[in-house]
Amino acid sequence: ESLQPENTTADSTQMIPVVEAIASPLMSAVGRGVTNAWNDPSNLAYLLLQSCKIGRISQDDEEIYVERSGLEQRIDDHVREESPSSYLVVVGPRGGGKTTAVKKMLMGRGKVVYVTLEGEVETIQANLRINLRIPSDKPFKVKDAFKAFEGLHGVDKPVLVVEIDSNVSSKTVKEQSQELKILCTDAKLAHGILILSDANATFKLNTDEDRQEILWITDLDENEMNALLDKFGILPKDDPDSAALRRRLWNEVGANAQGLVKMAKKARKAAGEAGARAAAGSAAERGVVERYIEEKQQDAFYGVHNLLTTIPIDKDTRRRLPNERWNLLSLTVSLDRSPGGVAPDDSGVSPVNLSIAVKPTGCGALTYNGEAERFLFYSKAHQHAARRWLKRRRIRHVSFLILLLVLC
């Protein structure tokens, strides 16, 4: 049934060709041991779907999932193309819900191959070889594996989802995006979705913009944030204090999906431990949320400070980017004036140089939206933190000038 074409009824006449295409090679594979079933190309389609399944989101996540219709529609439109002309690159800040959105949208499809590139397994080929149990001394090509789907009657193109960890090298990202382009847009053997866990990873891609469709998944908007809090049953909107705290949460921190879920679970637990009295429960909830806001603001301030004051210790970085700290400071000032974003041509900073400067500090105070082609603050907390940092810097400079005047 998972290989049945969509929008068809599962009567016996329609299903016979699919059953005959899969059952015969599968039974022969079982007879001689699944570990060697890859020797017969007719088995590869079934084995790919079984060994590289996309994980379902948990029941808890399903219950609190907030619909993001615009993003879901983009993903659905992409996988329904008859002849894919590009592969979809899903990118955005960590914890924004990229993987969850993709999994949620593909849960109803039975033809999804999912691979994760991290650690020592940094290529699509190596991942599939491990999952299919193909010995290292045997020849294997990714294209051959996906060609196996063509031999199945009535089966539409599979979806290949490749999720790349943030620790994977830039070279690997370029090479694997090229592999995805060849497989999906040149050979048209699959619909490709590339998930990048690092918001600043767009520039690592192979430079072939005509074959890439960028989908930027950012934090939740205000309505989505309120819907999530409602699902958890915390900070009721009919309570003035709770409603005011919701507005403060949105204005000062923003709505990172992962962070909000963790915070909401803690708040709900705290309310339950506070006892049956509604007032005590509400106070406990608000206490958790207020601490969350303070922690996020503090982390953001240190992030901005580290980005703008920590000099890279790598000599090659200092040689390549002698003025980058000044450029980053100038970009931060520009973003403070224009929170909606600043184009690279107006900033003096390139996305590549931003990543080089950010990497030694481990700070994500600034990011680059590859879809809109604009620099942004990583979150609202970083926007507020930058404003505070710049204000303190101006006060220090003015104080220093006053001291000089007094001394003179």
Coordinates of N, CA and C in Angstrom, one line a residue, residues 60-182:
D60 N 3.5 13.2 21.4 CA 3.5 14.5 22.1 C 3.6 15.6 21.1
D61 N 4.6 15.5 20.2 CA 4.8 16.6 19.2 C 3.6 16.8 18.3
E62 N 3.0 15.6 18.0 CA 1.8 15.7 17.1 C 0.7 16.5 17.8
E63 N 0.5 16.3 19.1 CA -0.6 16.9 19.8 C -0.4 18.4 19.9
I64 N 0.9 18.9 20.0 CA 1.2 20.3 20.2 C 1.6 21.0 18.9
Y65 N 1.6 20.2 17.8 CA 2.1 20.8 16.5 C 1.2 21.9 16.1
V66 N 1.8 23.0 15.7 CA 1.0 24.2 15.2 C 1.1 24.2 13.7
E67 N 0.0 24.3 13.0 CA -0.1 24.3 11.6 C 0.6 25.6 11.0
R68 N 1.5 25.4 10.0 CA 2.2 26.5 9.4 C 1.9 26.3 7.9
S69 N 0.7 26.7 7.5 CA 0.1 26.4 6.2 C 1.0 26.8 5.0
G70 N 1.6 28.0 5.1 CA 2.5 28.5 4.0 C 3.7 27.6 3.8
L71 N 4.3 27.2 4.9 CA 5.5 26.3 4.7 C 5.1 24.9 4.2
E72 N 4.1 24.4 4.8 CA 3.6 23.1 4.4 C 3.2 23.0 3.0
Q73 N 2.6 24.1 2.5 CA 2.1 24.1 1.1 C 3.3 24.1 0.2
R74 N 4.4 24.9 0.5 CA 5.6 24.9 -0.3 C 6.2 23.5 -0.4
I75 N 6.3 22.8 0.7 CA 6.8 21.4 0.7 C 6.0 20.5 -0.2
D76 N 4.6 20.6 0.0 CA 3.7 19.7 -0.7 C 3.8 20.0 -2.2
D77 N 3.9 21.3 -2.6 CA 3.9 21.6 -4.0 C 5.2 21.0 -4.6
H78 N 6.3 21.1 -3.9 CA 7.6 20.6 -4.4 C 7.5 19.1 -4.7
V79 N 7.0 18.3 -3.7 CA 7.0 16.8 -3.9 C 6.0 16.3 -4.9
R80 N 5.1 17.2 -5.3 CA 4.0 16.8 -6.3 C 4.4 17.2 -7.7
E81 N 5.5 17.8 -7.9 CA 6.0 18.1 -9.3 C 6.2 16.9 -10.1
E82 N 5.7 16.8 -11.3 CA 5.9 15.6 -12.1 C 7.4 15.5 -12.5
S83 N 7.9 16.6 -12.9 CA 9.3 16.6 -13.4 C 10.1 17.7 -12.6
P84 N 10.7 17.3 -11.5 CA 11.4 18.3 -10.7 C 12.5 19.0 -11.4
S85 N 12.4 20.4 -11.3 CA 13.4 21.2 -11.9 C 14.4 21.7 -10.9
S86 N 14.2 21.5 -9.6 CA 15.1 21.9 -8.6 C 14.9 21.0 -7.4
Y87 N 15.8 21.1 -6.4 CA 15.7 20.5 -5.2 C 15.5 21.6 -4.1
L88 N 14.7 21.2 -3.1 CA 14.3 22.1 -2.0 C 15.3 22.2 -0.9
V89 N 15.8 23.4 -0.6 CA 16.7 23.6 0.5 C 16.0 24.2 1.7
V90 N 15.8 23.4 2.8 CA 15.1 23.9 4.0 C 16.2 24.4 5.0
V91 N 16.1 25.6 5.3 CA 17.2 26.2 6.2 C 16.6 27.3 7.1
G92 N 17.2 27.5 8.2 CA 16.7 28.5 9.1 C 17.4 28.3 10.5
P93 N 17.1 29.2 11.5 CA 17.7 29.1 12.8 C 17.4 27.8 13.4
R94 N 18.3 27.3 14.3 CA 18.1 26.1 15.0 C 16.9 26.2 15.9
G95 N 16.2 25.0 16.0 CA 15.0 25.0 16.8 C 13.8 25.6 16.2
G96 N 13.9 26.0 14.9 CA 12.8 26.7 14.3 C 11.7 25.8 13.8
G97 N 12.0 24.5 13.8 CA 11.0 23.5 13.4 C 11.1 23.0 12.0
K98 N 12.4 23.0 11.4 CA 12.6 22.6 10.0 C 12.3 21.1 9.8
T99 N 12.9 20.3 10.6 CA 12.8 18.8 10.5 C 11.3 18.4 10.8
T100 N 10.8 19.0 11.9 CA 9.4 18.7 12.2 C 8.4 19.0 11.1
A101 N 8.6 20.2 10.5 CA 7.7 20.6 9.4 C 7.8 19.6 8.2
V102 N 9.0 19.2 7.9 CA 9.2 18.3 6.8 C 8.6 16.9 7.1
K103 N 8.9 16.4 8.3 CA 8.3 15.1 8.7 C 6.8 15.1 8.7
K104 N 6.2 16.2 9.3 CA 4.8 16.3 9.3 C 4.2 16.3 7.9
M105 N 4.8 17.0 7.0 CA 4.3 17.1 5.7 C 4.4 15.7 4.9
L106 N 5.4 14.9 5.2 CA 5.7 13.7 4.4 C 5.2 12.5 5.1
M107 N 4.5 12.6 6.3 CA 4.1 11.5 7.0 C 3.1 10.6 6.2
G108 N 2.3 11.2 5.4 CA 1.3 10.4 4.6 C 1.8 9.8 3.4
R109 N 3.1 10.1 3.0 CA 3.6 9.5 1.8 C 4.4 8.2 2.2
G110 N 4.3 7.2 1.3 CA 5.0 6.0 1.6 C 6.3 5.8 0.8
K111 N 6.7 6.8 0.0 CA 7.9 6.7 -0.8 C 8.9 7.7 -0.4
V112 N 9.4 7.6 0.8 CA 10.3 8.6 1.3 C 11.6 7.9 1.8
V113 N 12.7 8.4 1.3 CA 14.0 7.8 1.7 C 14.7 9.0 2.5
Y114 N 15.1 8.7 3.7 CA 15.6 9.7 4.6 C 17.0 9.3 5.1
V115 N 18.0 10.2 4.9 CA 19.3 10.0 5.4 C 19.8 11.2 6.1
T116 N 20.6 10.9 7.1 CA 21.3 12.0 7.9 C 22.8 11.9 7.8
L117 N 23.4 13.1 7.5 CA 24.8 13.1 7.3 C 25.4 13.8 8.5
E118 N 26.2 13.0 9.3 CA 26.8 13.5 10.5 C 28.0 12.6 10.8
G119 N 28.9 13.1 11.7 CA 30.0 12.3 12.1 C 30.9 11.8 11.0
E120 N 31.1 10.5 11.0 CA 31.9 9.9 10.0 C 31.2 9.6 8.7
V121 N 29.8 9.6 8.8 CA 29.0 9.3 7.6 C 28.6 10.6 7.0
E122 N 29.4 11.1 6.0 CA 29.2 12.4 5.5 C 28.8 12.5 4.0
T123 N 28.4 11.3 3.4 CA 27.9 11.3 2.1 C 26.7 10.5 2.0
I124 N 25.9 10.8 1.0 CA 24.6 10.1 0.7 C 25.0 8.6 0.4
Q125 N 26.0 8.4 -0.4 CA 26.4 7.1 -0.8 C 26.8 6.2 0.4
A126 N 27.6 6.8 1.3 CA 28.0 6.0 2.5 C 26.9 5.7 3.4
N127 N 25.9 6.6 3.5 CA 24.8 6.4 4.4 C 23.9 5.2 3.8
L128 N 23.6 5.3 2.5 CA 22.8 4.2 1.9 C 23.5 2.9 1.9
R129 N 24.8 2.9 1.7 CA 25.6 1.7 1.7 C 25.5 1.0 3.1
I130 N 25.6 1.8 4.2 CA 25.5 1.2 5.5 C 24.1 0.7 5.7
N131 N 23.0 1.4 5.4 CA 21.7 1.0 5.6 C 21.3 -0.2 4.8
L132 N 21.8 -0.3 3.6 CA 21.5 -1.4 2.7 C 22.5 -2.6 2.9
R133 N 23.4 -2.4 3.8 CA 24.4 -3.5 4.2 C 25.2 -4.0 3.0
I134 N 25.6 -3.0 2.2 CA 26.4 -3.3 1.0 C 27.9 -3.4 1.4
P135 N 28.6 -4.4 1.2 CA 30.0 -4.5 1.6 C 30.8 -3.4 0.9
S136 N 31.8 -2.9 1.6 CA 32.6 -1.8 1.1 C 33.4 -2.2 -0.2
D137 N 33.6 -3.5 -0.5 CA 34.4 -3.8 -1.7 C 33.5 -4.0 -2.9
K138 N 32.1 -3.8 -2.7 CA 31.2 -4.0 -3.8 C 30.9 -2.6 -4.4
P139 N 30.8 -2.5 -5.7 CA 30.5 -1.2 -6.4 C 29.0 -0.9 -6.1
F140 N 28.8 0.4 -5.9 CA 27.5 0.9 -5.6 C 27.4 2.4 -5.9
K141 N 26.3 2.7 -6.6 CA 26.0 4.1 -7.0 C 24.6 4.5 -6.6
V142 N 24.5 5.7 -6.0 CA 23.2 6.2 -5.6 C 22.2 6.2 -6.7
K143 N 22.6 6.6 -7.9 CA 21.7 6.7 -9.0 C 21.1 5.4 -9.3
D144 N 21.9 4.3 -9.2 CA 21.4 3.0 -9.5 C 20.4 2.6 -8.5
A145 N 20.5 2.9 -7.3 CA 19.6 2.6 -6.2 C 18.2 3.2 -6.6
F146 N 18.2 4.5 -7.0 CA 16.9 5.2 -7.3 C 16.3 4.8 -8.6
K147 N 17.2 4.3 -9.5 CA 16.6 3.8 -10.8 C 15.8 2.6 -10.5
A148 N 16.0 1.9 -9.4 CA 15.2 0.7 -9.1 C 13.7 1.0 -9.0
F149 N 13.3 2.3 -8.6 CA 11.9 2.7 -8.6 C 11.3 2.7 -9.9
E150 N 12.1 2.9 -11.0 CA 11.5 3.0 -12.3 C 10.9 1.7 -12.8
G151 N 11.4 0.6 -12.2 CA 10.9 -0.7 -12.6 C 9.6 -1.1 -12.0
L152 N 9.1 -0.3 -11.1 CA 7.9 -0.6 -10.4 C 6.7 0.0 -11.1
H153 N 5.7 -0.8 -11.5 CA 4.6 -0.2 -12.3 C 3.8 0.8 -11.4
G154 N 3.5 1.9 -12.0 CA 2.6 2.9 -11.4 C 3.1 3.6 -10.2
V155 N 4.4 3.5 -9.9 CA 5.0 4.2 -8.7 C 5.5 5.5 -9.1
D156 N 5.0 6.6 -8.4 CA 5.5 7.9 -8.7 C 6.9 8.1 -8.0
K157 N 7.5 9.2 -8.3 CA 8.9 9.4 -7.9 C 9.0 9.4 -6.4
P158 N 10.1 8.8 -5.8 CA 10.3 8.8 -4.4 C 10.8 10.2 -4.0
V159 N 10.8 10.5 -2.7 CA 11.3 11.7 -2.1 C 12.6 11.4 -1.3
L160 N 13.7 12.0 -1.7 CA 14.9 11.8 -0.9 C 15.1 13.0 0.0
V161 N 15.1 12.8 1.3 CA 15.4 13.8 2.3 C 16.7 13.6 2.9
V162 N 17.6 14.6 2.7 CA 18.9 14.6 3.2 C 19.1 15.7 4.3
E163 N 19.3 15.3 5.5 CA 19.5 16.2 6.6 C 21.0 16.3 7.0
I164 N 21.6 17.5 6.9 CA 23.0 17.6 7.2 C 23.3 18.3 8.5
D165 N 24.1 17.7 9.3 CA 24.4 18.3 10.6 C 25.3 19.5 10.5
S166 N 25.2 20.4 11.5 CA 26.0 21.7 11.4 C 27.5 21.5 11.4
N167 N 27.9 20.3 12.0 CA 29.4 20.1 12.1 C 30.0 19.6 10.8
V168 N 29.2 19.3 9.8 CA 29.7 18.7 8.6 C 30.4 19.9 7.8
S169 N 31.5 19.6 7.2 CA 32.4 20.6 6.5 C 31.7 21.2 5.3
S170 N 32.1 22.4 5.0 CA 31.6 23.1 3.8 C 31.8 22.4 2.6
K171 N 32.9 21.7 2.4 CA 33.2 20.9 1.2 C 32.2 19.8 1.1
T172 N 31.8 19.1 2.2 CA 30.8 18.1 2.1 C 29.5 18.6 1.7
V173 N 29.1 19.7 2.3 CA 27.8 20.3 1.9 C 27.7 20.6 0.4
K174 N 28.8 21.2 -0.2 CA 28.9 21.5 -1.6 C 28.8 20.2 -2.4
E175 N 29.5 19.2 -2.0 CA 29.6 17.9 -2.8 C 28.2 17.2 -2.7
Q176 N 27.6 17.2 -1.6 CA 26.3 16.5 -1.4 C 25.1 17.2 -2.1
S177 N 25.2 18.5 -2.1 CA 24.2 19.3 -2.8 C 24.3 19.1 -4.3
Q178 N 25.6 18.9 -4.7 CA 25.8 18.6 -6.1 C 25.2 17.2 -6.5
E179 N 25.4 16.2 -5.6 CA 24.9 14.9 -5.7 C 23.4 14.9 -5.8
L180 N 22.8 15.7 -5.0 CA 21.3 15.9 -5.0 C 20.8 16.5 -6.3
K181 N 21.6 17.5 -6.8 CA 21.2 18.1 -8.0 C 21.2 17.1 -9.2
I182 N 22.3 16.3 -9.3 CA 22.4 15.3 -10.3 C 21.3 14.3 -10.3

